[in-house]
């Protein structure tokens, strides 16, 4: 079957070339049938990508080791789900996944925009085609998943530490996010190519951006949880370049989500928005490149990997191309309105954007600097967590504060008197919380205390927004409190969905602050029967067990946990020795306290019947981070919910009878 | 052999799909789309109306004091009326918005919340 | 305009912190004469002896592509993937011909697969 796969990819490449050529011609000459034909090419490219994916998936599921890719990433005894996830386990497969999702999203975008935004679509199609062209080209000519060999008896299998459910969810979520950012980019470039300065591209892509951003955010949380429970070093984010690769486009997309609101309300920042969306897309490409090209292990593997140079080239084309396009359309995009006051909602959104972009750039610098210095000086330099954590505090804490200030300020200009009234209550809550925490000992970390105080401020301001809004709704329309609340949220989905998302970010901040600023770490050797005390917990080593599991020898240290004299249970940290792969994996033991969100985290080394070396971490509030993920999804869903009234309004504006399907 | 047939089928299918629009005898009429200036005017109009609506909302929820409201609402109303004149009337809107959202430059302030 | 000014300030600040903050990453063959704290990258060769939680884990580190090697003594957490033949990096300084590592800085370079190894 590999021939079919290869053929499908070539067909996809051909369709992409046609979409670009025919699309440009159709747009320039205003020929509608040619334009529709180009659109159909995009739709057909999805079918081709689907065919190629089907071939690869079938080969994976039936262990066809004649496919080099299948041999490299599966084995006979690999459980079924991981045969499936091997699709994106390697470079070629993940490129194919990119292509599949890209053509899928592009097709949906074309279908939705066909009826309601034709004149914009006409120029968007070539841009979509261009991106599809790049990925199909890579798959056809540089990194094909359909290389064949005479089949060996068994495959190389999957690293046992990757055989867990996270492998099934984390990469696809991230890819949905990365690829999703292509759509707003394509429409933005399409609008510029069409010499448009209106907001249609924003209206059409608003939900795309939100969906992609949500996937990217939740995908990162999945990755953090994976690192926490599976890799088990006691943390969830190490500022690894691969982790940063997903964080950067997410930050840019967050900035973009906010700055489009300014364009919507005040008609300002048009140039900033197109720059930002192009930047987010370029960062998504960069993120894919960083994760898949191997450049990060060392600069030597860069030359080994085939796709590195191509990716950098394409990113260069995207950056240069969009810059040229934006510069050429500058007169069109120049704003006629100015910022009226540094104390206004626009201003807080602007500060939010500056902070987010600044943080994103510091991460970019941290990732690029080692590579640059190695290329220039021949001697690489490492940039570690202290650098990133410093900037996280410098930019993150003000951002946290802004989340509370923004909703409370009016557009255009806020009078100080008005501010005093609206801020009084949240400020009071924040100060009270701060003092209470200080009394409880939170002064041990000043950034931590500041983080908690700001969090209290934001949560209070969000709660106040809901209360005030419900009260006003009830005064206007009567009815019960729950009814008024539902109506309030129902009529202002974006605003209140956004508030819920803000609450999720605050929960995330609280969890991060608690588990990093106020954690306790102790490590020592324990003999059998000996007890060590960490925080509130008393840990006693009882002995070791050694069991033969399915594919590994599992060595565990039995540790009794007590608190205040009460026995809480027995934890079993240890190691797994995988026989076939000759590898050892760390199996940390985690005990989560339901009531206070705290985790007791145990890592056991040198496990022997008479003694063990134990590393103990007490991480307060860490489970609030995972809770935040669900609140995040909830808020995003509210904001995404279609609003019929708004759609009608927009349809009238852009002169179409039917509602704008994706507005 | 099956592979080749399937590949050929795929290629043929996409070619047909891409050619379908040309099976129509002639170019369909150019769709009527609002001109750029009209779009800009319509966006201005919607922006002005949205600002007014938000001002009302902020006032009702207590974010803007009565004095600030009084100071801000007149210029906004005037601007909105101006954009309405430029951007054209809103045929579908009158029915869907509750009465207090409609206004003119001369009407008295509406929607004072109970305090 | 404000944005540009902020960006300029940021750029200056970033360049400053990186130059001050980065630790040079060296191969064993480049270690001679260096006395400050550096990051050492290489391949673990020969027998690994000792106790990382006791007197110190002892092994030799060789250039990934080369022959020069240096003896290393390390205390602290040892990643699970660590063994002779693996590529690793760690921080420390050269003292009397032996590279004495800073505790807890040993990181294994994960071979080709997805997730990079993270340790304390």
mmCIF file with all atom_site columns, N, CA and C in Angstrom, chain A residues 1-4 18 32-33 36-37 40 119 197-199 264-265 345 407 411-412 415 417 421-422 465 468 476 495-496 649 653-654 656, chain B residues 3 7 17-18 21-22 24-25 27-28 32-34 36 39 43 46-47 51 53-54 57 60-63 65 67-68 79 93 96 100:
data_model
loop_
_atom_site.group_PDB
_atom_site.id
_atom_site.type_symbol
_atom_site.label_atom_id
_atom_site.label_alt_id
_atom_site.label_comp_id
_atom_site.label_asym_id
_atom_site.label_entity_id
_atom_site.label_seq_id
_atom_site.pdbx_PDB_ins_code
_atom_site.Cartn_x
_atom_site.Cartn_y
_atom_site.Cartn_z
_atom_site.occupancy
_atom_site.B_iso_or_equiv
_atom_site.pdbx_formal_charge
_atom_site.auth_seq_id
_atom_site.auth_comp_id
_atom_site.auth_asym_id
_atom_site.auth_atom_id
_atom_site.pdbx_PDB_model_num
ATOM 1   N N  . UNK A 1 1   ? 0.784   -1.250 0.000   1.00 0.00 ? 1   UNK A N  1
ATOM 2   C CA . UNK A 1 1   ? 0.000   0.000  0.000   1.00 0.00 ? 1   UNK A CA 1
ATOM 3   C C  . UNK A 1 1   ? 0.814   1.297  0.000   1.00 0.00 ? 1   UNK A C  1
ATOM 4   N N  . UNK A 1 2   ? 2.105   1.225  0.253   1.00 0.00 ? 2   UNK A N  1
ATOM 5   C CA . UNK A 1 2   ? 2.840   2.497  0.343   1.00 0.00 ? 2   UNK A CA 1
ATOM 6   C C  . UNK A 1 2   ? 2.743   3.330  -0.918  1.00 0.00 ? 2   UNK A C  1
ATOM 7   N N  . UNK A 1 3   ? 2.619   2.684  -2.052  1.00 0.00 ? 3   UNK A N  1
ATOM 8   C CA . UNK A 1 3   ? 2.493   3.437  -3.299  1.00 0.00 ? 3   UNK A CA 1
ATOM 9   C C  . UNK A 1 3   ? 1.268   4.321  -3.292  1.00 0.00 ? 3   UNK A C  1
ATOM 10  N N  . UNK A 1 4   ? 0.195   3.788  -2.747  1.00 0.00 ? 4   UNK A N  1
ATOM 11  C CA . UNK A 1 4   ? -1.027  4.595  -2.673  1.00 0.00 ? 4   UNK A CA 1
ATOM 12  C C  . UNK A 1 4   ? -0.783  5.816  -1.783  1.00 0.00 ? 4   UNK A C  1
ATOM 13  N N  . UNK A 1 18  ? -2.074  23.944 -7.533  1.00 0.00 ? 18  UNK A N  1
ATOM 14  C CA . UNK A 1 18  ? -3.212  24.465 -8.287  1.00 0.00 ? 18  UNK A CA 1
ATOM 15  C C  . UNK A 1 18  ? -3.964  25.512 -7.478  1.00 0.00 ? 18  UNK A C  1
ATOM 16  N N  . UNK A 1 32  ? -15.085 33.928 -11.088 1.00 0.00 ? 32  UNK A N  1
ATOM 17  C CA . UNK A 1 32  ? -15.675 33.216 -9.973  1.00 0.00 ? 32  UNK A CA 1
ATOM 18  C C  . UNK A 1 32  ? -15.521 31.706 -10.092 1.00 0.00 ? 32  UNK A C  1
ATOM 19  N N  . UNK A 1 33  ? -15.683 31.151 -11.324 1.00 0.00 ? 33  UNK A N  1
ATOM 20  C CA . UNK A 1 33  ? -15.603 29.695 -11.460 1.00 0.00 ? 33  UNK A CA 1
ATOM 21  C C  . UNK A 1 33  ? -14.191 29.208 -11.139 1.00 0.00 ? 33  UNK A C  1
ATOM 22  N N  . UNK A 1 36  ? -13.859 29.203 -7.438  1.00 0.00 ? 36  UNK A N  1
ATOM 23  C CA . UNK A 1 36  ? -14.514 28.036 -6.825  1.00 0.00 ? 36  UNK A CA 1
ATOM 24  C C  . UNK A 1 36  ? -13.709 26.778 -7.060  1.00 0.00 ? 36  UNK A C  1
ATOM 25  N N  . UNK A 1 37  ? -13.089 26.707 -8.262  1.00 0.00 ? 37  UNK A N  1
ATOM 26  C CA . UNK A 1 37  ? -12.262 25.543 -8.545  1.00 0.00 ? 37  UNK A CA 1
ATOM 27  C C  . UNK A 1 37  ? -11.078 25.481 -7.580  1.00 0.00 ? 37  UNK A C  1
ATOM 28  N N  . UNK A 1 40  ? -12.279 24.255 -4.351  1.00 0.00 ? 40  UNK A N  1
ATOM 29  C CA . UNK A 1 40  ? -12.470 22.808 -4.403  1.00 0.00 ? 40  UNK A CA 1
ATOM 30  C C  . UNK A 1 40  ? -11.152 22.073 -4.276  1.00 0.00 ? 40  UNK A C  1
ATOM 31  N N  . UNK A 1 119 ? -15.525 37.437 -1.162  1.00 0.00 ? 119 UNK A N  1
ATOM 32  C CA . UNK A 1 119 ? -14.474 38.316 -1.681  1.00 0.00 ? 119 UNK A CA 1
ATOM 33  C C  . UNK A 1 119 ? -13.218 38.231 -0.814  1.00 0.00 ? 119 UNK A C  1
ATOM 34  N N  . UNK A 1 197 ? -9.516  46.936 4.595   1.00 0.00 ? 197 UNK A N  1
ATOM 35  C CA . UNK A 1 197 ? -9.144  47.412 5.923   1.00 0.00 ? 197 UNK A CA 1
ATOM 36  C C  . UNK A 1 197 ? -10.254 47.168 6.912   1.00 0.00 ? 197 UNK A C  1
ATOM 37  N N  . UNK A 1 198 ? -11.287 46.440 6.492   1.00 0.00 ? 198 UNK A N  1
ATOM 38  C CA . UNK A 1 198 ? -12.422 46.259 7.397   1.00 0.00 ? 198 UNK A CA 1
ATOM 39  C C  . UNK A 1 198 ? -12.187 45.038 8.287   1.00 0.00 ? 198 UNK A C  1
ATOM 40  N N  . UNK A 1 199 ? -13.176 44.723 9.111   1.00 0.00 ? 199 UNK A N  1
ATOM 41  C CA . UNK A 1 199 ? -12.997 43.704 10.143  1.00 0.00 ? 199 UNK A CA 1
ATOM 42  C C  . UNK A 1 199 ? -13.470 42.328 9.773   1.00 0.00 ? 199 UNK A C  1
ATOM 43  N N  . UNK A 1 264 ? -12.102 45.897 17.507  1.00 0.00 ? 264 UNK A N  1
ATOM 44  C CA . UNK A 1 264 ? -13.538 45.787 17.389  1.00 0.00 ? 264 UNK A CA 1
ATOM 45  C C  . UNK A 1 264 ? -14.251 46.993 18.004  1.00 0.00 ? 264 UNK A C  1
ATOM 46  N N  . UNK A 1 265 ? -13.794 47.390 19.198  1.00 0.00 ? 265 UNK A N  1
ATOM 47  C CA . UNK A 1 265 ? -14.505 48.448 19.910  1.00 0.00 ? 265 UNK A CA 1
ATOM 48  C C  . UNK A 1 265 ? -14.103 49.846 19.450  1.00 0.00 ? 265 UNK A C  1
ATOM 49  N N  . UNK A 1 345 ? -9.915  51.115 29.451  1.00 0.00 ? 345 UNK A N  1
ATOM 50  C CA . UNK A 1 345 ? -9.836  49.689 29.162  1.00 0.00 ? 345 UNK A CA 1
ATOM 51  C C  . UNK A 1 345 ? -8.912  49.409 27.989  1.00 0.00 ? 345 UNK A C  1
ATOM 52  N N  . UNK A 1 407 ? -11.411 44.611 33.597  1.00 0.00 ? 407 UNK A N  1
ATOM 53  C CA . UNK A 1 407 ? -12.873 44.566 33.576  1.00 0.00 ? 407 UNK A CA 1
ATOM 54  C C  . UNK A 1 407 ? -13.536 45.706 34.343  1.00 0.00 ? 407 UNK A C  1
ATOM 55  N N  . UNK A 1 411 ? -14.333 52.015 28.869  1.00 0.00 ? 411 UNK A N  1
ATOM 56  C CA . UNK A 1 411 ? -13.638 52.338 27.630  1.00 0.00 ? 411 UNK A CA 1
ATOM 57  C C  . UNK A 1 411 ? -13.372 53.839 27.563  1.00 0.00 ? 411 UNK A C  1
ATOM 58  N N  . UNK A 1 412 ? -12.444 54.183 26.729  1.00 0.00 ? 412 UNK A N  1
ATOM 59  C CA . UNK A 1 412 ? -12.056 55.562 26.412  1.00 0.00 ? 412 UNK A CA 1
ATOM 60  C C  . UNK A 1 412 ? -11.374 56.284 27.562  1.00 0.00 ? 412 UNK A C  1
ATOM 61  N N  . UNK A 1 415 ? -12.848 58.000 34.952  1.00 0.00 ? 415 UNK A N  1
ATOM 62  C CA . UNK A 1 415 ? -12.583 59.058 35.931  1.00 0.00 ? 415 UNK A CA 1
ATOM 63  C C  . UNK A 1 415 ? -12.116 58.428 37.229  1.00 0.00 ? 415 UNK A C  1
ATOM 64  N N  . UNK A 1 417 ? -12.748 59.144 40.233  1.00 0.00 ? 417 UNK A N  1
ATOM 65  C CA . UNK A 1 417 ? -13.799 58.960 41.233  1.00 0.00 ? 417 UNK A CA 1
ATOM 66  C C  . UNK A 1 417 ? -14.516 57.634 40.984  1.00 0.00 ? 417 UNK A C  1
ATOM 67  N N  . UNK A 1 421 ? -14.727 53.981 43.374  1.00 0.00 ? 421 UNK A N  1
ATOM 68  C CA . UNK A 1 421 ? -15.891 53.214 43.780  1.00 0.00 ? 421 UNK A CA 1
ATOM 69  C C  . UNK A 1 421 ? -15.788 51.771 43.357  1.00 0.00 ? 421 UNK A C  1
ATOM 70  N N  . UNK A 1 422 ? -15.447 51.550 42.104  1.00 0.00 ? 422 UNK A N  1
ATOM 71  C CA . UNK A 1 422 ? -15.455 50.163 41.621  1.00 0.00 ? 422 UNK A CA 1
ATOM 72  C C  . UNK A 1 422 ? -14.329 49.347 42.221  1.00 0.00 ? 422 UNK A C  1
ATOM 73  N N  . UNK A 1 465 ? -18.119 41.519 39.168  1.00 0.00 ? 465 UNK A N  1
ATOM 74  C CA . UNK A 1 465 ? -18.692 41.686 37.833  1.00 0.00 ? 465 UNK A CA 1
ATOM 75  C C  . UNK A 1 465 ? -19.942 40.841 37.672  1.00 0.00 ? 465 UNK A C  1
ATOM 76  N N  . UNK A 1 468 ? -22.731 42.328 40.072  1.00 0.00 ? 468 UNK A N  1
ATOM 77  C CA . UNK A 1 468 ? -23.283 43.587 39.564  1.00 0.00 ? 468 UNK A CA 1
ATOM 78  C C  . UNK A 1 468 ? -24.113 43.364 38.320  1.00 0.00 ? 468 UNK A C  1
ATOM 79  N N  . UNK A 1 476 ? -33.532 45.232 35.443  1.00 0.00 ? 476 UNK A N  1
ATOM 80  C CA . UNK A 1 476 ? -34.041 45.567 34.120  1.00 0.00 ? 476 UNK A CA 1
ATOM 81  C C  . UNK A 1 476 ? -35.211 44.676 33.722  1.00 0.00 ? 476 UNK A C  1
ATOM 82  N N  . UNK A 1 495 ? -18.048 38.171 27.026  1.00 0.00 ? 495 UNK A N  1
ATOM 83  C CA . UNK A 1 495 ? -17.548 38.859 28.194  1.00 0.00 ? 495 UNK A CA 1
ATOM 84  C C  . UNK A 1 495 ? -17.470 37.921 29.386  1.00 0.00 ? 495 UNK A C  1
ATOM 85  N N  . UNK A 1 496 ? -18.568 37.217 29.672  1.00 0.00 ? 496 UNK A N  1
ATOM 86  C CA . UNK A 1 496 ? -18.573 36.398 30.888  1.00 0.00 ? 496 UNK A CA 1
ATOM 87  C C  . UNK A 1 496 ? -17.806 35.102 30.718  1.00 0.00 ? 496 UNK A C  1
ATOM 88  N N  . UNK A 1 649 ? -26.760 40.389 13.325  1.00 0.00 ? 649 UNK A N  1
ATOM 89  C CA . UNK A 1 649 ? -26.237 41.741 13.226  1.00 0.00 ? 649 UNK A CA 1
ATOM 90  C C  . UNK A 1 649 ? -25.074 41.822 12.239  1.00 0.00 ? 649 UNK A C  1
ATOM 91  N N  . UNK A 1 653 ? -24.526 43.580 8.446   1.00 0.00 ? 653 UNK A N  1
ATOM 92  C CA . UNK A 1 653 ? -23.453 44.515 8.176   1.00 0.00 ? 653 UNK A CA 1
ATOM 93  C C  . UNK A 1 653 ? -22.711 44.170 6.892   1.00 0.00 ? 653 UNK A C  1
ATOM 94  N N  . UNK A 1 654 ? -22.412 42.892 6.715   1.00 0.00 ? 654 UNK A N  1
ATOM 95  C CA . UNK A 1 654 ? -21.619 42.522 5.556   1.00 0.00 ? 654 UNK A CA 1
ATOM 96  C C  . UNK A 1 654 ? -22.466 42.174 4.353   1.00 0.00 ? 654 UNK A C  1
ATOM 97  N N  . UNK A 1 656 ? -24.974 40.083 3.736   1.00 0.00 ? 656 UNK A N  1
ATOM 98  C CA . UNK A 1 656 ? -25.375 38.754 3.328   1.00 0.00 ? 656 UNK A CA 1
ATOM 99  C C  . UNK A 1 656 ? -26.654 38.381 4.033   1.00 0.00 ? 656 UNK A C  1
ATOM 100 N N  . UNK B 2 3   ? -3.370  -1.068 -5.637  1.00 0.00 ? 3   UNK B N  1
ATOM 101 C CA . UNK B 2 3   ? -2.838  0.250  -5.276  1.00 0.00 ? 3   UNK B CA 1
ATOM 102 C C  . UNK B 2 3   ? -2.941  1.205  -6.434  1.00 0.00 ? 3   UNK B C  1
ATOM 103 N N  . UNK B 2 7   ? -5.060  4.592  -6.585  1.00 0.00 ? 7   UNK B N  1
ATOM 104 C CA . UNK B 2 7   ? -4.383  5.873  -6.798  1.00 0.00 ? 7   UNK B CA 1
ATOM 105 C C  . UNK B 2 7   ? -4.981  6.590  -7.997  1.00 0.00 ? 7   UNK B C  1
ATOM 106 N N  . UNK B 2 17  ? -13.512 16.861 -9.267  1.00 0.00 ? 17  UNK B N  1
ATOM 107 C CA . UNK B 2 17  ? -13.992 17.777 -8.247  1.00 0.00 ? 17  UNK B CA 1
ATOM 108 C C  . UNK B 2 17  ? -13.528 19.206 -8.518  1.00 0.00 ? 17  UNK B C  1
ATOM 109 N N  . UNK B 2 18  ? -12.262 19.318 -8.934  1.00 0.00 ? 18  UNK B N  1
ATOM 110 C CA . UNK B 2 18  ? -11.719 20.643 -9.188  1.00 0.00 ? 18  UNK B CA 1
ATOM 111 C C  . UNK B 2 18  ? -12.332 21.253 -10.444 1.00 0.00 ? 18  UNK B C  1
ATOM 112 N N  . UNK B 2 21  ? -16.758 23.316 -11.090 1.00 0.00 ? 21  UNK B N  1
ATOM 113 C CA . UNK B 2 21  ? -17.285 24.673 -11.308 1.00 0.00 ? 21  UNK B CA 1
ATOM 114 C C  . UNK B 2 21  ? -17.327 25.075 -12.768 1.00 0.00 ? 21  UNK B C  1
ATOM 115 N N  . UNK B 2 22  ? -16.421 24.501 -13.585 1.00 0.00 ? 22  UNK B N  1
ATOM 116 C CA . UNK B 2 22  ? -16.396 24.899 -14.995 1.00 0.00 ? 22  UNK B CA 1
ATOM 117 C C  . UNK B 2 22  ? -17.489 24.253 -15.814 1.00 0.00 ? 22  UNK B C  1
ATOM 118 N N  . UNK B 2 24  ? -20.449 24.572 -15.258 1.00 0.00 ? 24  UNK B N  1
ATOM 119 C CA . UNK B 2 24  ? -21.481 25.591 -15.438 1.00 0.00 ? 24  UNK B CA 1
ATOM 120 C C  . UNK B 2 24  ? -21.196 26.348 -16.720 1.00 0.00 ? 24  UNK B C  1
ATOM 121 N N  . UNK B 2 25  ? -22.245 26.640 -17.450 1.00 0.00 ? 25  UNK B N  1
ATOM 122 C CA . UNK B 2 25  ? -22.046 27.176 -18.803 1.00 0.00 ? 25  UNK B CA 1
ATOM 123 C C  . UNK B 2 25  ? -21.298 28.497 -18.805 1.00 0.00 ? 25  UNK B C  1
ATOM 124 N N  . UNK B 2 27  ? -20.074 32.286 -16.463 1.00 0.00 ? 27  UNK B N  1
ATOM 125 C CA . UNK B 2 27  ? -19.776 32.901 -15.169 1.00 0.00 ? 27  UNK B CA 1
ATOM 126 C C  . UNK B 2 27  ? -21.064 33.294 -14.455 1.00 0.00 ? 27  UNK B C  1
ATOM 127 N N  . UNK B 2 28  ? -21.195 32.962 -13.190 1.00 0.00 ? 28  UNK B N  1
ATOM 128 C CA . UNK B 2 28  ? -22.363 33.433 -12.442 1.00 0.00 ? 28  UNK B CA 1
ATOM 129 C C  . UNK B 2 28  ? -22.267 34.941 -12.238 1.00 0.00 ? 28  UNK B C  1
ATOM 130 N N  . UNK B 2 32  ? -23.279 40.792 -5.185  1.00 0.00 ? 32  UNK B N  1
ATOM 131 C CA . UNK B 2 32  ? -23.333 42.170 -4.711  1.00 0.00 ? 32  UNK B CA 1
ATOM 132 C C  . UNK B 2 32  ? -22.684 42.258 -3.334  1.00 0.00 ? 32  UNK B C  1
ATOM 133 N N  . UNK B 2 33  ? -21.593 42.944 -3.262  1.00 0.00 ? 33  UNK B N  1
ATOM 134 C CA . UNK B 2 33  ? -20.945 43.102 -1.960  1.00 0.00 ? 33  UNK B CA 1
ATOM 135 C C  . UNK B 2 33  ? -20.835 44.578 -1.652  1.00 0.00 ? 33  UNK B C  1
ATOM 136 N N  . UNK B 2 34  ? -21.018 44.911 -0.416  1.00 0.00 ? 34  UNK B N  1
ATOM 137 C CA . UNK B 2 34  ? -20.958 46.347 -0.077  1.00 0.00 ? 34  UNK B CA 1
ATOM 138 C C  . UNK B 2 34  ? -19.564 46.897 -0.338  1.00 0.00 ? 34  UNK B C  1
ATOM 139 N N  . UNK B 2 36  ? -16.200 49.231 -0.007  1.00 0.00 ? 36  UNK B N  1
ATOM 140 C CA . UNK B 2 36  ? -15.306 49.398 1.141   1.00 0.00 ? 36  UNK B CA 1
ATOM 141 C C  . UNK B 2 36  ? -15.748 50.546 2.038   1.00 0.00 ? 36  UNK B C  1
ATOM 142 N N  . UNK B 2 39  ? -18.728 49.612 4.053   1.00 0.00 ? 39  UNK B N  1
ATOM 143 C CA . UNK B 2 39  ? -18.355 48.703 5.133   1.00 0.00 ? 39  UNK B CA 1
ATOM 144 C C  . UNK B 2 39  ? -17.765 49.470 6.299   1.00 0.00 ? 39  UNK B C  1
ATOM 145 N N  . UNK B 2 43  ? -19.256 49.654 9.979   1.00 0.00 ? 43  UNK B N  1
ATOM 146 C CA . UNK B 2 43  ? -18.496 49.270 11.169  1.00 0.00 ? 43  UNK B CA 1
ATOM 147 C C  . UNK B 2 43  ? -18.467 50.411 12.171  1.00 0.00 ? 43  UNK B C  1
ATOM 148 N N  . UNK B 2 46  ? -21.836 50.458 13.899  1.00 0.00 ? 46  UNK B N  1
ATOM 149 C CA . UNK B 2 46  ? -21.974 49.392 14.886  1.00 0.00 ? 46  UNK B CA 1
ATOM 150 C C  . UNK B 2 46  ? -21.112 49.652 16.107  1.00 0.00 ? 46  UNK B C  1
ATOM 151 N N  . UNK B 2 47  ? -19.944 50.216 15.852  1.00 0.00 ? 47  UNK B N  1
ATOM 152 C CA . UNK B 2 47  ? -19.049 50.516 16.961  1.00 0.00 ? 47  UNK B CA 1
ATOM 153 C C  . UNK B 2 47  ? -19.671 51.550 17.888  1.00 0.00 ? 47  UNK B C  1
ATOM 154 N N  . UNK B 2 51  ? -20.758 50.971 21.692  1.00 0.00 ? 51  UNK B N  1
ATOM 155 C CA . UNK B 2 51  ? -20.212 51.782 22.782  1.00 0.00 ? 51  UNK B CA 1
ATOM 156 C C  . UNK B 2 51  ? -21.302 52.330 23.665  1.00 0.00 ? 51  UNK B C  1
ATOM 157 N N  . UNK B 2 53  ? -24.269 51.062 24.058  1.00 0.00 ? 53  UNK B N  1
ATOM 158 C CA . UNK B 2 53  ? -24.840 49.960 24.799  1.00 0.00 ? 53  UNK B CA 1
ATOM 159 C C  . UNK B 2 53  ? -23.964 49.608 25.996  1.00 0.00 ? 53  UNK B C  1
ATOM 160 N N  . UNK B 2 54  ? -22.667 49.615 25.763  1.00 0.00 ? 54  UNK B N  1
ATOM 161 C CA . UNK B 2 54  ? -21.767 49.280 26.865  1.00 0.00 ? 54  UNK B CA 1
ATOM 162 C C  . UNK B 2 54  ? -21.749 50.347 27.922  1.00 0.00 ? 54  UNK B C  1
ATOM 163 N N  . UNK B 2 57  ? -24.667 49.698 29.993  1.00 0.00 ? 57  UNK B N  1
ATOM 164 C CA . UNK B 2 57  ? -24.406 48.517 30.815  1.00 0.00 ? 57  UNK B CA 1
ATOM 165 C C  . UNK B 2 57  ? -23.479 48.853 31.968  1.00 0.00 ? 57  UNK B C  1
ATOM 166 N N  . UNK B 2 60  ? -25.347 50.890 34.460  1.00 0.00 ? 60  UNK B N  1
ATOM 167 C CA . UNK B 2 60  ? -26.292 50.081 35.221  1.00 0.00 ? 60  UNK B CA 1
ATOM 168 C C  . UNK B 2 60  ? -25.589 49.195 36.242  1.00 0.00 ? 60  UNK B C  1
ATOM 169 N N  . UNK B 2 61  ? -24.411 48.700 35.884  1.00 0.00 ? 61  UNK B N  1
ATOM 170 C CA . UNK B 2 61  ? -23.704 47.834 36.829  1.00 0.00 ? 61  UNK B CA 1
ATOM 171 C C  . UNK B 2 61  ? -22.826 48.619 37.782  1.00 0.00 ? 61  UNK B C  1
ATOM 172 N N  . UNK B 2 62  ? -22.897 49.939 37.660  1.00 0.00 ? 62  UNK B N  1
ATOM 173 C CA . UNK B 2 62  ? -22.238 50.763 38.664  1.00 0.00 ? 62  UNK B CA 1
ATOM 174 C C  . UNK B 2 62  ? -20.774 51.066 38.420  1.00 0.00 ? 62  UNK B C  1
ATOM 175 N N  . UNK B 2 63  ? -20.270 50.741 37.248  1.00 0.00 ? 63  UNK B N  1
ATOM 176 C CA . UNK B 2 63  ? -18.868 51.029 36.985  1.00 0.00 ? 63  UNK B CA 1
ATOM 177 C C  . UNK B 2 63  ? -18.643 52.497 36.672  1.00 0.00 ? 63  UNK B C  1
ATOM 178 N N  . UNK B 2 65  ? -20.048 56.367 37.293  1.00 0.00 ? 65  UNK B N  1
ATOM 179 C CA . UNK B 2 65  ? -20.911 57.146 38.169  1.00 0.00 ? 65  UNK B CA 1
ATOM 180 C C  . UNK B 2 65  ? -21.927 57.924 37.340  1.00 0.00 ? 65  UNK B C  1
ATOM 181 N N  . UNK B 2 67  ? -22.505 61.064 37.268  1.00 0.00 ? 67  UNK B N  1
ATOM 182 C CA . UNK B 2 67  ? -21.928 62.260 36.644  1.00 0.00 ? 67  UNK B CA 1
ATOM 183 C C  . UNK B 2 67  ? -21.153 61.893 35.383  1.00 0.00 ? 67  UNK B C  1
ATOM 184 N N  . UNK B 2 68  ? -20.317 60.839 35.509  1.00 0.00 ? 68  UNK B N  1
ATOM 185 C CA . UNK B 2 68  ? -19.543 60.415 34.343  1.00 0.00 ? 68  UNK B CA 1
ATOM 186 C C  . UNK B 2 68  ? -20.473 60.021 33.212  1.00 0.00 ? 68  UNK B C  1
ATOM 187 N N  . UNK B 2 79  ? -22.600 61.081 18.253  1.00 0.00 ? 79  UNK B N  1
ATOM 188 C CA . UNK B 2 79  ? -21.756 60.342 17.316  1.00 0.00 ? 79  UNK B CA 1
ATOM 189 C C  . UNK B 2 79  ? -22.531 59.187 16.696  1.00 0.00 ? 79  UNK B C  1
ATOM 190 N N  . UNK B 2 93  ? -32.989 45.737 12.746  1.00 0.00 ? 93  UNK B N  1
ATOM 191 C CA . UNK B 2 93  ? -32.603 45.907 14.139  1.00 0.00 ? 93  UNK B CA 1
ATOM 192 C C  . UNK B 2 93  ? -33.754 46.360 15.010  1.00 0.00 ? 93  UNK B C  1
ATOM 193 N N  . UNK B 2 96  ? -35.547 43.789 17.100  1.00 0.00 ? 96  UNK B N  1
ATOM 194 C CA . UNK B 2 96  ? -34.914 42.897 18.072  1.00 0.00 ? 96  UNK B CA 1
ATOM 195 C C  . UNK B 2 96  ? -34.389 43.594 19.310  1.00 0.00 ? 96  UNK B C  1
ATOM 196 N N  . UNK B 2 100 ? -35.484 50.651 25.157  1.00 0.00 ? 100 UNK B N  1
ATOM 197 C CA . UNK B 2 100 ? -34.614 51.718 25.653  1.00 0.00 ? 100 UNK B CA 1
ATOM 198 C C  . UNK B 2 100 ? -33.311 51.797 24.898  1.00 0.00 ? 100 UNK B C  1
#
